[in-house]
mmCIF file of C-alpha atoms and ligand atoms in Angstrom:
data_model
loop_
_atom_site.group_PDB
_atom_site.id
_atom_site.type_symbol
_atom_site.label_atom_id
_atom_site.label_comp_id
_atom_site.label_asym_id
_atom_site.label_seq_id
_atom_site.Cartn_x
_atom_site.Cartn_y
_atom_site.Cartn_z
ATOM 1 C CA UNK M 10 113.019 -131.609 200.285
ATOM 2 C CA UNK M 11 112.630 -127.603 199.533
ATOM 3 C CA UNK M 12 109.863 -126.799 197.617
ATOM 4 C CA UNK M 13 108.562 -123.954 196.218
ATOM 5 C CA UNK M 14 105.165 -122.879 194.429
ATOM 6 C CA UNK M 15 105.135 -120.225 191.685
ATOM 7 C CA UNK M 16 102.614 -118.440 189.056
ATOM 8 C CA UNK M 17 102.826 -118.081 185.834
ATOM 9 C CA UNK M 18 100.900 -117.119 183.049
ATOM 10 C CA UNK M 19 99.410 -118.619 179.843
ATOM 11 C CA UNK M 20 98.101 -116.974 176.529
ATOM 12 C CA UNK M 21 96.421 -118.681 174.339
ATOM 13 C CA UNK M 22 97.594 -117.371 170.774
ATOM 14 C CA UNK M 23 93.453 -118.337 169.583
ATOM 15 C CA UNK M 24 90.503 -118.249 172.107
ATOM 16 C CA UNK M 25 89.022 -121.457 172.697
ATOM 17 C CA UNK M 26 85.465 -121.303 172.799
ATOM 18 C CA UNK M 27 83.229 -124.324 173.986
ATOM 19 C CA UNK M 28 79.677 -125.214 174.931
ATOM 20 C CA UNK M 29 80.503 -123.519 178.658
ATOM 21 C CA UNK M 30 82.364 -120.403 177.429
ATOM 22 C CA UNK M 31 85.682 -118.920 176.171
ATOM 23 C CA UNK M 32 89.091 -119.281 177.548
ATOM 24 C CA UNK M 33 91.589 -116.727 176.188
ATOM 25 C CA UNK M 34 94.153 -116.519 178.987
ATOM 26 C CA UNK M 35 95.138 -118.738 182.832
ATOM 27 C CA UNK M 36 97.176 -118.100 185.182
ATOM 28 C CA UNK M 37 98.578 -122.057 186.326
ATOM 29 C CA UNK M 38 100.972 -123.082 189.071
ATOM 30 C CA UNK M 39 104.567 -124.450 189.103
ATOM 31 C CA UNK M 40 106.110 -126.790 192.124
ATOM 32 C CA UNK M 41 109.181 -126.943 192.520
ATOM 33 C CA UNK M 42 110.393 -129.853 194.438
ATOM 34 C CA UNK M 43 114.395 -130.114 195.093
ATOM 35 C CA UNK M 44 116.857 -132.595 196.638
ATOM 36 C CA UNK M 45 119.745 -133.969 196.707
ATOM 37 C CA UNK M 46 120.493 -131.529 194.003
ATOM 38 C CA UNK M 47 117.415 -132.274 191.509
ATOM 39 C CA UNK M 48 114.642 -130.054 190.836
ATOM 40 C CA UNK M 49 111.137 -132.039 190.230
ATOM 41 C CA UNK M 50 108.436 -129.837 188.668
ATOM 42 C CA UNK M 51 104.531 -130.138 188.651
ATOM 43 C CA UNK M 52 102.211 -127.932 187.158
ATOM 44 C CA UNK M 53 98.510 -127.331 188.191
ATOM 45 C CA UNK M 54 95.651 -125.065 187.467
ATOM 46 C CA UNK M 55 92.202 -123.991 187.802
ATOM 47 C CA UNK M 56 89.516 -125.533 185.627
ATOM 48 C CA UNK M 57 85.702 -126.165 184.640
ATOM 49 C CA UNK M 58 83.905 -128.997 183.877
ATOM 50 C CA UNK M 59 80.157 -127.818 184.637
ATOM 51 C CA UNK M 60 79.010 -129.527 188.088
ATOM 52 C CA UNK M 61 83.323 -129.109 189.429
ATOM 53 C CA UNK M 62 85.060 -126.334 189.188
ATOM 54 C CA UNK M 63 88.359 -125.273 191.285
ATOM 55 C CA UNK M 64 90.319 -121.895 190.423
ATOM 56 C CA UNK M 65 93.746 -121.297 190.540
ATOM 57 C CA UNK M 66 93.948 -119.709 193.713
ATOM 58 C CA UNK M 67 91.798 -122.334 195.857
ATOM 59 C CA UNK M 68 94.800 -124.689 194.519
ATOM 60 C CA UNK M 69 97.491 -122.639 195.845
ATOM 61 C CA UNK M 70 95.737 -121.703 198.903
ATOM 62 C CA UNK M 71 95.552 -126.363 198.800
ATOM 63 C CA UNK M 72 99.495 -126.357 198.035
ATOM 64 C CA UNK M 73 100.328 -123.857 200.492
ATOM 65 C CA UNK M 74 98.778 -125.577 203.144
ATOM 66 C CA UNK M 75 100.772 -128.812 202.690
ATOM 67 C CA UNK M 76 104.330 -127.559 201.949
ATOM 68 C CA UNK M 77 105.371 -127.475 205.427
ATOM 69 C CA UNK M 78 104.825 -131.576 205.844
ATOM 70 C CA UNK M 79 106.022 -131.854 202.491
ATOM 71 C CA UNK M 80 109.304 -130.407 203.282
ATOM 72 C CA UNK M 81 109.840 -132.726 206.308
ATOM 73 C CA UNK M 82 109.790 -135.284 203.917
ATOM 74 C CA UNK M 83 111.839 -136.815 201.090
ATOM 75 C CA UNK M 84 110.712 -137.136 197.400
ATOM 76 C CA UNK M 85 111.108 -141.100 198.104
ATOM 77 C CA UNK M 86 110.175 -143.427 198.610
ATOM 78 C CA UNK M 87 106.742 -142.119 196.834
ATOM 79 C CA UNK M 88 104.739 -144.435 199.265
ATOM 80 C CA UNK M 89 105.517 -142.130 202.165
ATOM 81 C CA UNK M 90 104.004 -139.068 200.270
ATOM 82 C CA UNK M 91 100.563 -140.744 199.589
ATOM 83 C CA UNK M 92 98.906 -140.261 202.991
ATOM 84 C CA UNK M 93 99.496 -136.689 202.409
ATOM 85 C CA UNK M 94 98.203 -136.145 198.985
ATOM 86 C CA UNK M 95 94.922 -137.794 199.751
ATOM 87 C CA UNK M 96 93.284 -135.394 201.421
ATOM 88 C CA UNK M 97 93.796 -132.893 198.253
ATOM 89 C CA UNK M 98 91.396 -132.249 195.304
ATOM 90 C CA UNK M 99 92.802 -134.069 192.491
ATOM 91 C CA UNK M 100 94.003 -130.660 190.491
ATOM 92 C CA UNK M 101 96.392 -130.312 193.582
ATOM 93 C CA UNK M 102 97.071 -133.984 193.730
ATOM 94 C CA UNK M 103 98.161 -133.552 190.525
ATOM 95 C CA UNK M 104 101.403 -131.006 190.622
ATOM 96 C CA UNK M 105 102.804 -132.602 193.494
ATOM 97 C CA UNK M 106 102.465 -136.477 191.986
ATOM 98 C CA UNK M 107 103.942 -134.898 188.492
ATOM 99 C CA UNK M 108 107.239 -133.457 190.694
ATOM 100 C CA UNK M 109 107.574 -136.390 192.394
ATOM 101 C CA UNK M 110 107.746 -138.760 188.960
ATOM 102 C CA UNK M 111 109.655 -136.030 187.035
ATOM 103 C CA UNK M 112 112.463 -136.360 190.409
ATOM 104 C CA UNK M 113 112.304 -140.151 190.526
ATOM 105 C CA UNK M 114 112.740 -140.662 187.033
ATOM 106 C CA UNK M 115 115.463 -137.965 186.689
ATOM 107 C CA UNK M 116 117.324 -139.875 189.824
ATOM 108 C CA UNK M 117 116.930 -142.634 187.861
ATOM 109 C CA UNK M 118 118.299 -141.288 184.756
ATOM 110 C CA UNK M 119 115.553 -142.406 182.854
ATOM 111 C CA UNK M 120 112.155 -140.433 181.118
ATOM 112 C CA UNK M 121 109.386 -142.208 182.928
ATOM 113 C CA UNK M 122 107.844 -143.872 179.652
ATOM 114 C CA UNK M 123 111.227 -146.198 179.341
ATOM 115 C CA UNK M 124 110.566 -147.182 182.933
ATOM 116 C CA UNK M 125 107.583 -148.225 182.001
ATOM 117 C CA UNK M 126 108.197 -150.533 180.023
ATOM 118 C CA UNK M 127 106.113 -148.609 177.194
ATOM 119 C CA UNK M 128 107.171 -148.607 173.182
ATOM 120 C CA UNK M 129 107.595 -144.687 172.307
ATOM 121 C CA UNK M 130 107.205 -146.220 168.527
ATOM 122 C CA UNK M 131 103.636 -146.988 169.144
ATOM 123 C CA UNK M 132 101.926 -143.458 169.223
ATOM 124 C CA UNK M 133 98.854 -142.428 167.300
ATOM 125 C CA UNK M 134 98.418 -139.235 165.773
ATOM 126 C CA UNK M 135 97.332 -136.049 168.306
ATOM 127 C CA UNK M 136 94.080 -134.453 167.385
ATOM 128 C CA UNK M 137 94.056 -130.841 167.147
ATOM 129 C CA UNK M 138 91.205 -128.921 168.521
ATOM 130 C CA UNK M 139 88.677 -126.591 166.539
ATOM 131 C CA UNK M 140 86.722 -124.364 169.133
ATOM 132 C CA UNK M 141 82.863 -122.932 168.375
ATOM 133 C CA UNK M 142 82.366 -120.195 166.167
ATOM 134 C CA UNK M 143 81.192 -119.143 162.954
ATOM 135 C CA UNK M 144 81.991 -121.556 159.866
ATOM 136 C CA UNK M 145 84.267 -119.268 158.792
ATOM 137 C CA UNK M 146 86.006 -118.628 161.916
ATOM 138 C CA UNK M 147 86.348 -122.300 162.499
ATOM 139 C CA UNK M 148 87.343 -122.873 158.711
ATOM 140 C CA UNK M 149 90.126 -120.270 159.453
ATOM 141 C CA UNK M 150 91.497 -121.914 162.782
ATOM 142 C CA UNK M 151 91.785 -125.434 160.820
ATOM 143 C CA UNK M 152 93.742 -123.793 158.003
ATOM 144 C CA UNK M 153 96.168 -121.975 161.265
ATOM 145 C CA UNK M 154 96.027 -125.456 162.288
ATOM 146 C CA UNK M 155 97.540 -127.059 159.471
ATOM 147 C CA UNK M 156 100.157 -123.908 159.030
ATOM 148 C CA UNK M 157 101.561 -125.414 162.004
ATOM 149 C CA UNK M 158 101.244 -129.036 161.994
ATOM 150 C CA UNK M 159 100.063 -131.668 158.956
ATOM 151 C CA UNK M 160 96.609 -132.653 161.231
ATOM 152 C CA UNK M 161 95.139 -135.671 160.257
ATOM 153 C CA UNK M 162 92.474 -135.686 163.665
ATOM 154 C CA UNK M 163 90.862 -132.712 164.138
ATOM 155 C CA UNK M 164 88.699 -132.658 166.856
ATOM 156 C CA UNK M 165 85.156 -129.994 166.373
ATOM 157 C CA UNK M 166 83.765 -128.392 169.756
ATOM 158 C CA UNK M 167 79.998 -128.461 169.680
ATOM 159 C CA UNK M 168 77.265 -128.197 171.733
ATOM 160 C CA UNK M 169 76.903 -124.623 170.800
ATOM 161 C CA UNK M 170 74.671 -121.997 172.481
ATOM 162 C CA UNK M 171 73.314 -121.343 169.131
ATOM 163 C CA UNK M 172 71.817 -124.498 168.714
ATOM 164 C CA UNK M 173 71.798 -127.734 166.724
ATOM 165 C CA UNK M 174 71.599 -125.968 163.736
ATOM 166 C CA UNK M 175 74.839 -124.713 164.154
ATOM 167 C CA UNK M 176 76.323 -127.378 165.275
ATOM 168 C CA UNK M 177 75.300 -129.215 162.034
ATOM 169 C CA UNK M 178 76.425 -126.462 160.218
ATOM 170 C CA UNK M 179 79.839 -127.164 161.411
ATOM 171 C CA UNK M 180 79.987 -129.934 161.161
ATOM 172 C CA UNK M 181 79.490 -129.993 157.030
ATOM 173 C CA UNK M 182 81.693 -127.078 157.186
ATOM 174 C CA UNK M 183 84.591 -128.980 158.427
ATOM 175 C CA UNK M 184 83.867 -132.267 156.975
ATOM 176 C CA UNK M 185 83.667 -130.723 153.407
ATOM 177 C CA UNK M 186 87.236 -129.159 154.420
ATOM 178 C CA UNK M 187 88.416 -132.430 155.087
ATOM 179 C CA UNK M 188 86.788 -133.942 151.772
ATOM 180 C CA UNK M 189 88.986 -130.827 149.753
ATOM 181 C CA UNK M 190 92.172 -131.751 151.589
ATOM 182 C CA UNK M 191 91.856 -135.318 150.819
ATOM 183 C CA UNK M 192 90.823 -134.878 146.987
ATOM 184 C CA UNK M 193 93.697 -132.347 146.656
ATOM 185 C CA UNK M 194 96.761 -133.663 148.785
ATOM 186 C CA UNK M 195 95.148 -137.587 149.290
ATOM 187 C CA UNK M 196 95.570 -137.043 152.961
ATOM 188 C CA UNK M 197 92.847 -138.591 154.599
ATOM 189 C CA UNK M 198 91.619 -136.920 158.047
ATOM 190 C CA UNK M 199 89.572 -138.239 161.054
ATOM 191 C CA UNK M 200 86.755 -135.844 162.275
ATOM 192 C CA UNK M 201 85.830 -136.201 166.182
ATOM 193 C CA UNK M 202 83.111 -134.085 168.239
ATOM 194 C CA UNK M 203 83.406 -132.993 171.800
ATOM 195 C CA UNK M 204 79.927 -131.808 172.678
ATOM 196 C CA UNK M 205 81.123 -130.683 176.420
ATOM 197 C CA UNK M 206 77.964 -132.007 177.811
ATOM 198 C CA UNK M 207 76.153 -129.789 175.779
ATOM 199 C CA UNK M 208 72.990 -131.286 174.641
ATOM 200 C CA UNK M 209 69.859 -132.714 175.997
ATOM 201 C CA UNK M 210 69.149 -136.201 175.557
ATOM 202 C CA UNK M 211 66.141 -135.353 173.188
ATOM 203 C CA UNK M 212 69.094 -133.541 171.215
ATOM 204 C CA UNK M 213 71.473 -136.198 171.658
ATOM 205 C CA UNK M 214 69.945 -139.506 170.140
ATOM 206 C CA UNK M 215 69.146 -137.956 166.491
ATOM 207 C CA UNK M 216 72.878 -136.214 166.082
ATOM 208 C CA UNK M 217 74.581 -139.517 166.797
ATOM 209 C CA UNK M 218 72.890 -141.014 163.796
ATOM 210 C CA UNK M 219 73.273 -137.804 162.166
ATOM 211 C CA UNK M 220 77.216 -137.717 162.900
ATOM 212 C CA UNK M 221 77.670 -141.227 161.012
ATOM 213 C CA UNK M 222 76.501 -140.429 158.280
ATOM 214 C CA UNK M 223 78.580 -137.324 157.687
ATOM 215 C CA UNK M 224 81.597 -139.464 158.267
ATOM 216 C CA UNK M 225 82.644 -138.156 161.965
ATOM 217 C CA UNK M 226 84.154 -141.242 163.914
ATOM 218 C CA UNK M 227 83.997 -140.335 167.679
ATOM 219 C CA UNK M 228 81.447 -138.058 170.282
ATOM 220 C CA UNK M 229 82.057 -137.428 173.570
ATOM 221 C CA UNK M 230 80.861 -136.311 176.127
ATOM 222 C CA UNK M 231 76.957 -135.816 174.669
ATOM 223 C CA UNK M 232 75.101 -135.138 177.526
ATOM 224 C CA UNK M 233 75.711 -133.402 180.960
ATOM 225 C CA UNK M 234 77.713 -135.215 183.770
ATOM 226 C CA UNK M 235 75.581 -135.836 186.512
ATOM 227 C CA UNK M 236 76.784 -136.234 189.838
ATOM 228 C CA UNK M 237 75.093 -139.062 191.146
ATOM 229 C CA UNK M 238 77.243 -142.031 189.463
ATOM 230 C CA UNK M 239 74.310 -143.850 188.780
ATOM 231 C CA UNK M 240 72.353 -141.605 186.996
ATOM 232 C CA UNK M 241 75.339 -140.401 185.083
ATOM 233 C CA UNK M 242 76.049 -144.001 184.193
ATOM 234 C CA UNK M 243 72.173 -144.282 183.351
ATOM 235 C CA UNK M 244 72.493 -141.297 180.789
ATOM 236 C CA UNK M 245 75.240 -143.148 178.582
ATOM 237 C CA UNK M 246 73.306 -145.862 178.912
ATOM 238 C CA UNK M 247 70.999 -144.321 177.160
ATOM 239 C CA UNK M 248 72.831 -143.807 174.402
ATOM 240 C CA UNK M 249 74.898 -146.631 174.018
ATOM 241 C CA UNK M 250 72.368 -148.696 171.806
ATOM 242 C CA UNK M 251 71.724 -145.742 169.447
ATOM 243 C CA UNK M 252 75.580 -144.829 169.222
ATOM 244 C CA UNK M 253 76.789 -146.164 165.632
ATOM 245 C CA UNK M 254 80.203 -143.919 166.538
ATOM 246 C CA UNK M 255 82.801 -144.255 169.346
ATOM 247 C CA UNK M 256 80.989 -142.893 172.440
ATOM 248 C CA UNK M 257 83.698 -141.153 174.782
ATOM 249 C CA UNK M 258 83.201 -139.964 178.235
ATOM 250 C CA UNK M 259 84.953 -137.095 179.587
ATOM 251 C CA UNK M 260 83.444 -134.707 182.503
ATOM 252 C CA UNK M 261 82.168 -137.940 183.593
ATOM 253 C CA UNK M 262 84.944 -139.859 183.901
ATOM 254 C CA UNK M 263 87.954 -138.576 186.720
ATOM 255 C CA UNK M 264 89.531 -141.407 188.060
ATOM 256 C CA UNK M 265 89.785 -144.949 187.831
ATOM 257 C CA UNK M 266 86.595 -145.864 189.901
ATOM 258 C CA UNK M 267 84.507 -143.650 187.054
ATOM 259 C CA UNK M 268 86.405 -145.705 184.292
ATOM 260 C CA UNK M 269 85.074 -148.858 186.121
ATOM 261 C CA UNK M 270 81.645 -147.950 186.529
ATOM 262 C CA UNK M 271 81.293 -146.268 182.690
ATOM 263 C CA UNK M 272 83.116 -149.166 180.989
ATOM 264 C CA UNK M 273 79.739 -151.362 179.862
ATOM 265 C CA UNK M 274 78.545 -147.935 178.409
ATOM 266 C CA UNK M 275 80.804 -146.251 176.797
ATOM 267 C CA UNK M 276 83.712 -147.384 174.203
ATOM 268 C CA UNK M 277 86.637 -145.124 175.684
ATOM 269 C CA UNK M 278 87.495 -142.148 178.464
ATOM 270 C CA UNK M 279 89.245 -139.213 177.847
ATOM 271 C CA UNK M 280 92.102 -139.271 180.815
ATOM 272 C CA UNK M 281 93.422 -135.990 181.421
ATOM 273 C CA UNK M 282 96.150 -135.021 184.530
ATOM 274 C CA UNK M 283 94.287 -132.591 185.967
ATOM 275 C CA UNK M 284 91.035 -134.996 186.975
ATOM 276 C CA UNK M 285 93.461 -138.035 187.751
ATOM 277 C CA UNK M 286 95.522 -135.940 190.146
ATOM 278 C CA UNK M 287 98.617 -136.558 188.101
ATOM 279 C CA UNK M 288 100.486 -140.198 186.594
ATOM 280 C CA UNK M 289 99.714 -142.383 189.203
ATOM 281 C CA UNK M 290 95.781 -142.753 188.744
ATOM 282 C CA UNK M 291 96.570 -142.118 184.921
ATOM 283 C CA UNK M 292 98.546 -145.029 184.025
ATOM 284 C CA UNK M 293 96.481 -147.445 186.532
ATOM 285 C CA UNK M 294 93.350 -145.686 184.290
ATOM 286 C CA UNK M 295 95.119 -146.203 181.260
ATOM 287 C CA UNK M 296 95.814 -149.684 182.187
ATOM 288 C CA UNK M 297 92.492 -151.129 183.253
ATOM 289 C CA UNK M 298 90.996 -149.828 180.144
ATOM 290 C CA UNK M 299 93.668 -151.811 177.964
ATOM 291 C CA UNK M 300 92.178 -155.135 179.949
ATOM 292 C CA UNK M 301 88.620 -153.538 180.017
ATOM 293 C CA UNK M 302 88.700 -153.295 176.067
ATOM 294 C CA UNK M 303 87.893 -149.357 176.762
ATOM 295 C CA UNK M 304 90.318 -147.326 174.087
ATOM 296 C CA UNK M 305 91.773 -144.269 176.063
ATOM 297 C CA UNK M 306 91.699 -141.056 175.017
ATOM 298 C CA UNK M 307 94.674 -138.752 176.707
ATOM 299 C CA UNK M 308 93.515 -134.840 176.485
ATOM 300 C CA UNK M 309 94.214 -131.794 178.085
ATOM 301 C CA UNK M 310 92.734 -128.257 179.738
ATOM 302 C CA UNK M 311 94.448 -124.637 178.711
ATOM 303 C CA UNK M 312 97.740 -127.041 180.009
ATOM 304 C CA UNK M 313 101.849 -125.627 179.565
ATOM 305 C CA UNK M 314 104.006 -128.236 177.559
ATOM 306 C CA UNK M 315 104.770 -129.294 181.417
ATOM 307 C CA UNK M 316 101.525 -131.092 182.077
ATOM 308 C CA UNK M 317 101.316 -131.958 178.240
ATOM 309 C CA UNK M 318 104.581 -133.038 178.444
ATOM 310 C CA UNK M 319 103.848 -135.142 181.704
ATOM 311 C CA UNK M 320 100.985 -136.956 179.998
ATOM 312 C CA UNK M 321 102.704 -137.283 176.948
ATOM 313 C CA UNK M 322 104.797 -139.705 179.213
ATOM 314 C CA UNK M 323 101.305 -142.562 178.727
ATOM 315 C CA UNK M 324 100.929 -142.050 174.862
ATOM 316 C CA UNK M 325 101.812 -145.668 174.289
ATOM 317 C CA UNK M 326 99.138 -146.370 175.790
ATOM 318 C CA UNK M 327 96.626 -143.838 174.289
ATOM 319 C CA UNK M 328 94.455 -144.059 171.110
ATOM 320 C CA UNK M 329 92.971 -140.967 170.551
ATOM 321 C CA UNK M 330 95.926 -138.136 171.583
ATOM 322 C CA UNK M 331 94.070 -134.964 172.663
ATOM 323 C CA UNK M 332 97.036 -132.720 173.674
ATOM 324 C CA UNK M 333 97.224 -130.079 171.760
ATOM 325 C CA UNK M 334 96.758 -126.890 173.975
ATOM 326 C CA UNK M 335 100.669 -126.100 174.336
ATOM 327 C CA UNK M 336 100.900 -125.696 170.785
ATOM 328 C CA UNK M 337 97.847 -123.334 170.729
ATOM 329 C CA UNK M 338 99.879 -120.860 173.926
ATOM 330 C CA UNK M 339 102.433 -117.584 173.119
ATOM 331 C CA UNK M 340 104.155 -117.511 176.311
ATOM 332 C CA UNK M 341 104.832 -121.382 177.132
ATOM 333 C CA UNK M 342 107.331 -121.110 179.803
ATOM 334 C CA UNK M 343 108.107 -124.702 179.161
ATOM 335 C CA UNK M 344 109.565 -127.185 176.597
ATOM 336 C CA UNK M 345 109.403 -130.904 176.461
ATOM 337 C CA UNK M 346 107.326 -133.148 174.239
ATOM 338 C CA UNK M 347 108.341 -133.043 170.783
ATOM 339 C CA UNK M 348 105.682 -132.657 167.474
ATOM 340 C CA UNK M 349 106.903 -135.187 165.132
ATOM 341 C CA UNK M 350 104.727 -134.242 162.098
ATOM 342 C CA UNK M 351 101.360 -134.786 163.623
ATOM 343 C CA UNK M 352 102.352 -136.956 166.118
ATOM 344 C CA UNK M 353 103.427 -135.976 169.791
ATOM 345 C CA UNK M 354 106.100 -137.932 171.803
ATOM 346 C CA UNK M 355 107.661 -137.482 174.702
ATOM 347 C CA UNK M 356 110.902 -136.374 175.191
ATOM 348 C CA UNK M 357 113.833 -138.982 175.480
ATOM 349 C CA UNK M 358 115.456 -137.173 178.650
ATOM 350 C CA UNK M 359 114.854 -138.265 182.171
ATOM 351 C CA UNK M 360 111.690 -137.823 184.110
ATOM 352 C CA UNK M 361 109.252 -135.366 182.666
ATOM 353 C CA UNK M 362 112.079 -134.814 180.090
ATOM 354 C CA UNK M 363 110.667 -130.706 180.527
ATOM 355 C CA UNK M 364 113.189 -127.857 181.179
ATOM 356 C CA UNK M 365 112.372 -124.174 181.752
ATOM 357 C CA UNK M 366 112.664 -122.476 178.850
ATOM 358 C CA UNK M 367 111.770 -118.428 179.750
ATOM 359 C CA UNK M 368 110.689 -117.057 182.831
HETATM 360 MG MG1 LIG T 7 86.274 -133.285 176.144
#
């Protein structure tokens, strides 16, 4: 197969701001995998998640370095790929496994959700996400928020450098903001907290108390991933019994051997692409937690609507939708999933069901 890596750009249209800093602009990476006349794509990029982090251009230099035994190969049967993708980080895992699904499923004829057997009815509403800032910079980014879509999950970052005061702050903020909407329209909204790993444990076990009571449904993430699987598995342990909400773990959890070990602990995972390295470990993740009774949480980095639209593909699957960053970008080379009032879904064409639309 010929393939070919490229770069392009992404702008987000509103800063996102979380516990470990502000992302206003990427640069990600586009494979391009062709034969017999189709054109797989995969997109990748660099990310942070605290103890990890890979940039954009330690992916390429990844990509680069395998195109040559890629090439002597064909896009199937997948199998014959594997032994080459397993010696990549999962971020470059990832664009290569997307191509090869969006080709099989456009050889097929089919968008990859249908061949799974999965019910494009069943999907929940996608959160939308509210960065850190001041209460009335947040206030303002939930009101651009519902300019563009009718939200009914918003999702607050916390775990702000200012400190627990502020994060308390906002949350009021945004739960009274919710309160308004529903007196006023009778649309009732879910409130959810990402605290990025932000607080200490001592800061931790009084919020999650705290959060009940002002109505917010889900945390994740509380506390710092730790490297060592036990004592990261030891830290949600430690919150579990004092947890009243839905406790979610995200920097902690990147493939299906995290979701294993986490699953007495927490009550879901947040599964993006980018940590799985791509559909493959997804759906298997996505699957075990249907059996482990773990509810899955789908979300996202500063993604294109190629790897949104690529994850978009599980949905079925998911109960808390977290992929919103596409519809935060001004230069998305890329179209595919489709906002369906606040909903997300897939697209019905084959594969990824994405096309190129600029650049
Ligand atoms: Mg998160």
């Amino acid at each position: 197969m010929r393939c070919r890596l490229s770069r392009f750009p992404l702008t987000k249209a509103v800063p996102l701001a979380i516990s470990r800093g502000t992302t206003a602009a990427v640069e990600h990476l586009l494979l391009e995998l062709e034969h017999d006349g189709i054109t797989g794509l995969g997109e990748t990029g660099g990310f942070d998640t605290g103890p990890r982090t890979y940039t954009t251009e330690a992916l390429a230099a990844e990509l680069e370095a395998i195109l040559p035994a890629l090439e002597g190969l064909g896009p199937a049967p997948f199998q014959t790929v594997e032994p080459l993708l397993q010696a990549l980080s999962s971020p470059a895992r990832c664009a290569v496994d997307l191509a090869l699904h969006d080709w099989w499923g456009q050889r097929l004829g089919q968008p990859l959700w249908r061949l799974w057997g999965l019910n494009d009815r069943a999907i929940s509403p996608t959160s939308v996400t509210l960065g850190l800032g001041s209460e009335a910079a947040v206030l303002e980014r939930l009101e651009r928020w519902w300019g563009q879509l009718p939200a009914t999950r918003i999702k607050l970052k916390l775990g702000s450098p200012e400190g627990l005061d502020h994060d308390r702050a906002l949350v009021r903020a945004v739960a009274q903001a919710l309160e308004r909407r529903h007196q006023s329209d009778g649309v009732a909204s879910e409130l959810q907290v990402d605290a990025n790993g932000g607080w200490s444990l001592e800061q931790a076990l009084p919020m999650l108390g705290w959060l009940d009571a002002q109505g917010v449904v889900l945390v994740e993430q509380p506390l710092a991933p730790l490297e060592d699987p036990e004592a990261d598995c030891a830290a949600f342990a430690s919150l579990e019994l004092d947890c009243p909400i839905a406790l979610v773990a995200d920097e902690s959890c990147w493939n299906l051997a995290d979701l294993v070990r986490l699953a007495p602990y927490v009550d879901g995972v947040n599964i993006k692409l980018l940590k799985s390295g791509g559909l493959s470990e997804a759906l298997l993740m996505a699957r075990a937690a249907q059996r482990l009774g773990l509810g899955v949480m789908l979300g996202c980095y500063s993604d294109s609507a190629l790897l949104n639209g690529a994850a978009a593909q599980l949905l079925p699957l998911v109960r808390w939708p977290d992929l919103d960053s596409h519809l935060n970008l001004v230069d998305d080379p890329f179209t595919g999933p489709v906002l369906d009032g606040d909903r997300l879904r897939p697209a019905a064409s084959p594969g990824l069901g994405v096309i190129r639309a600029r650049g």
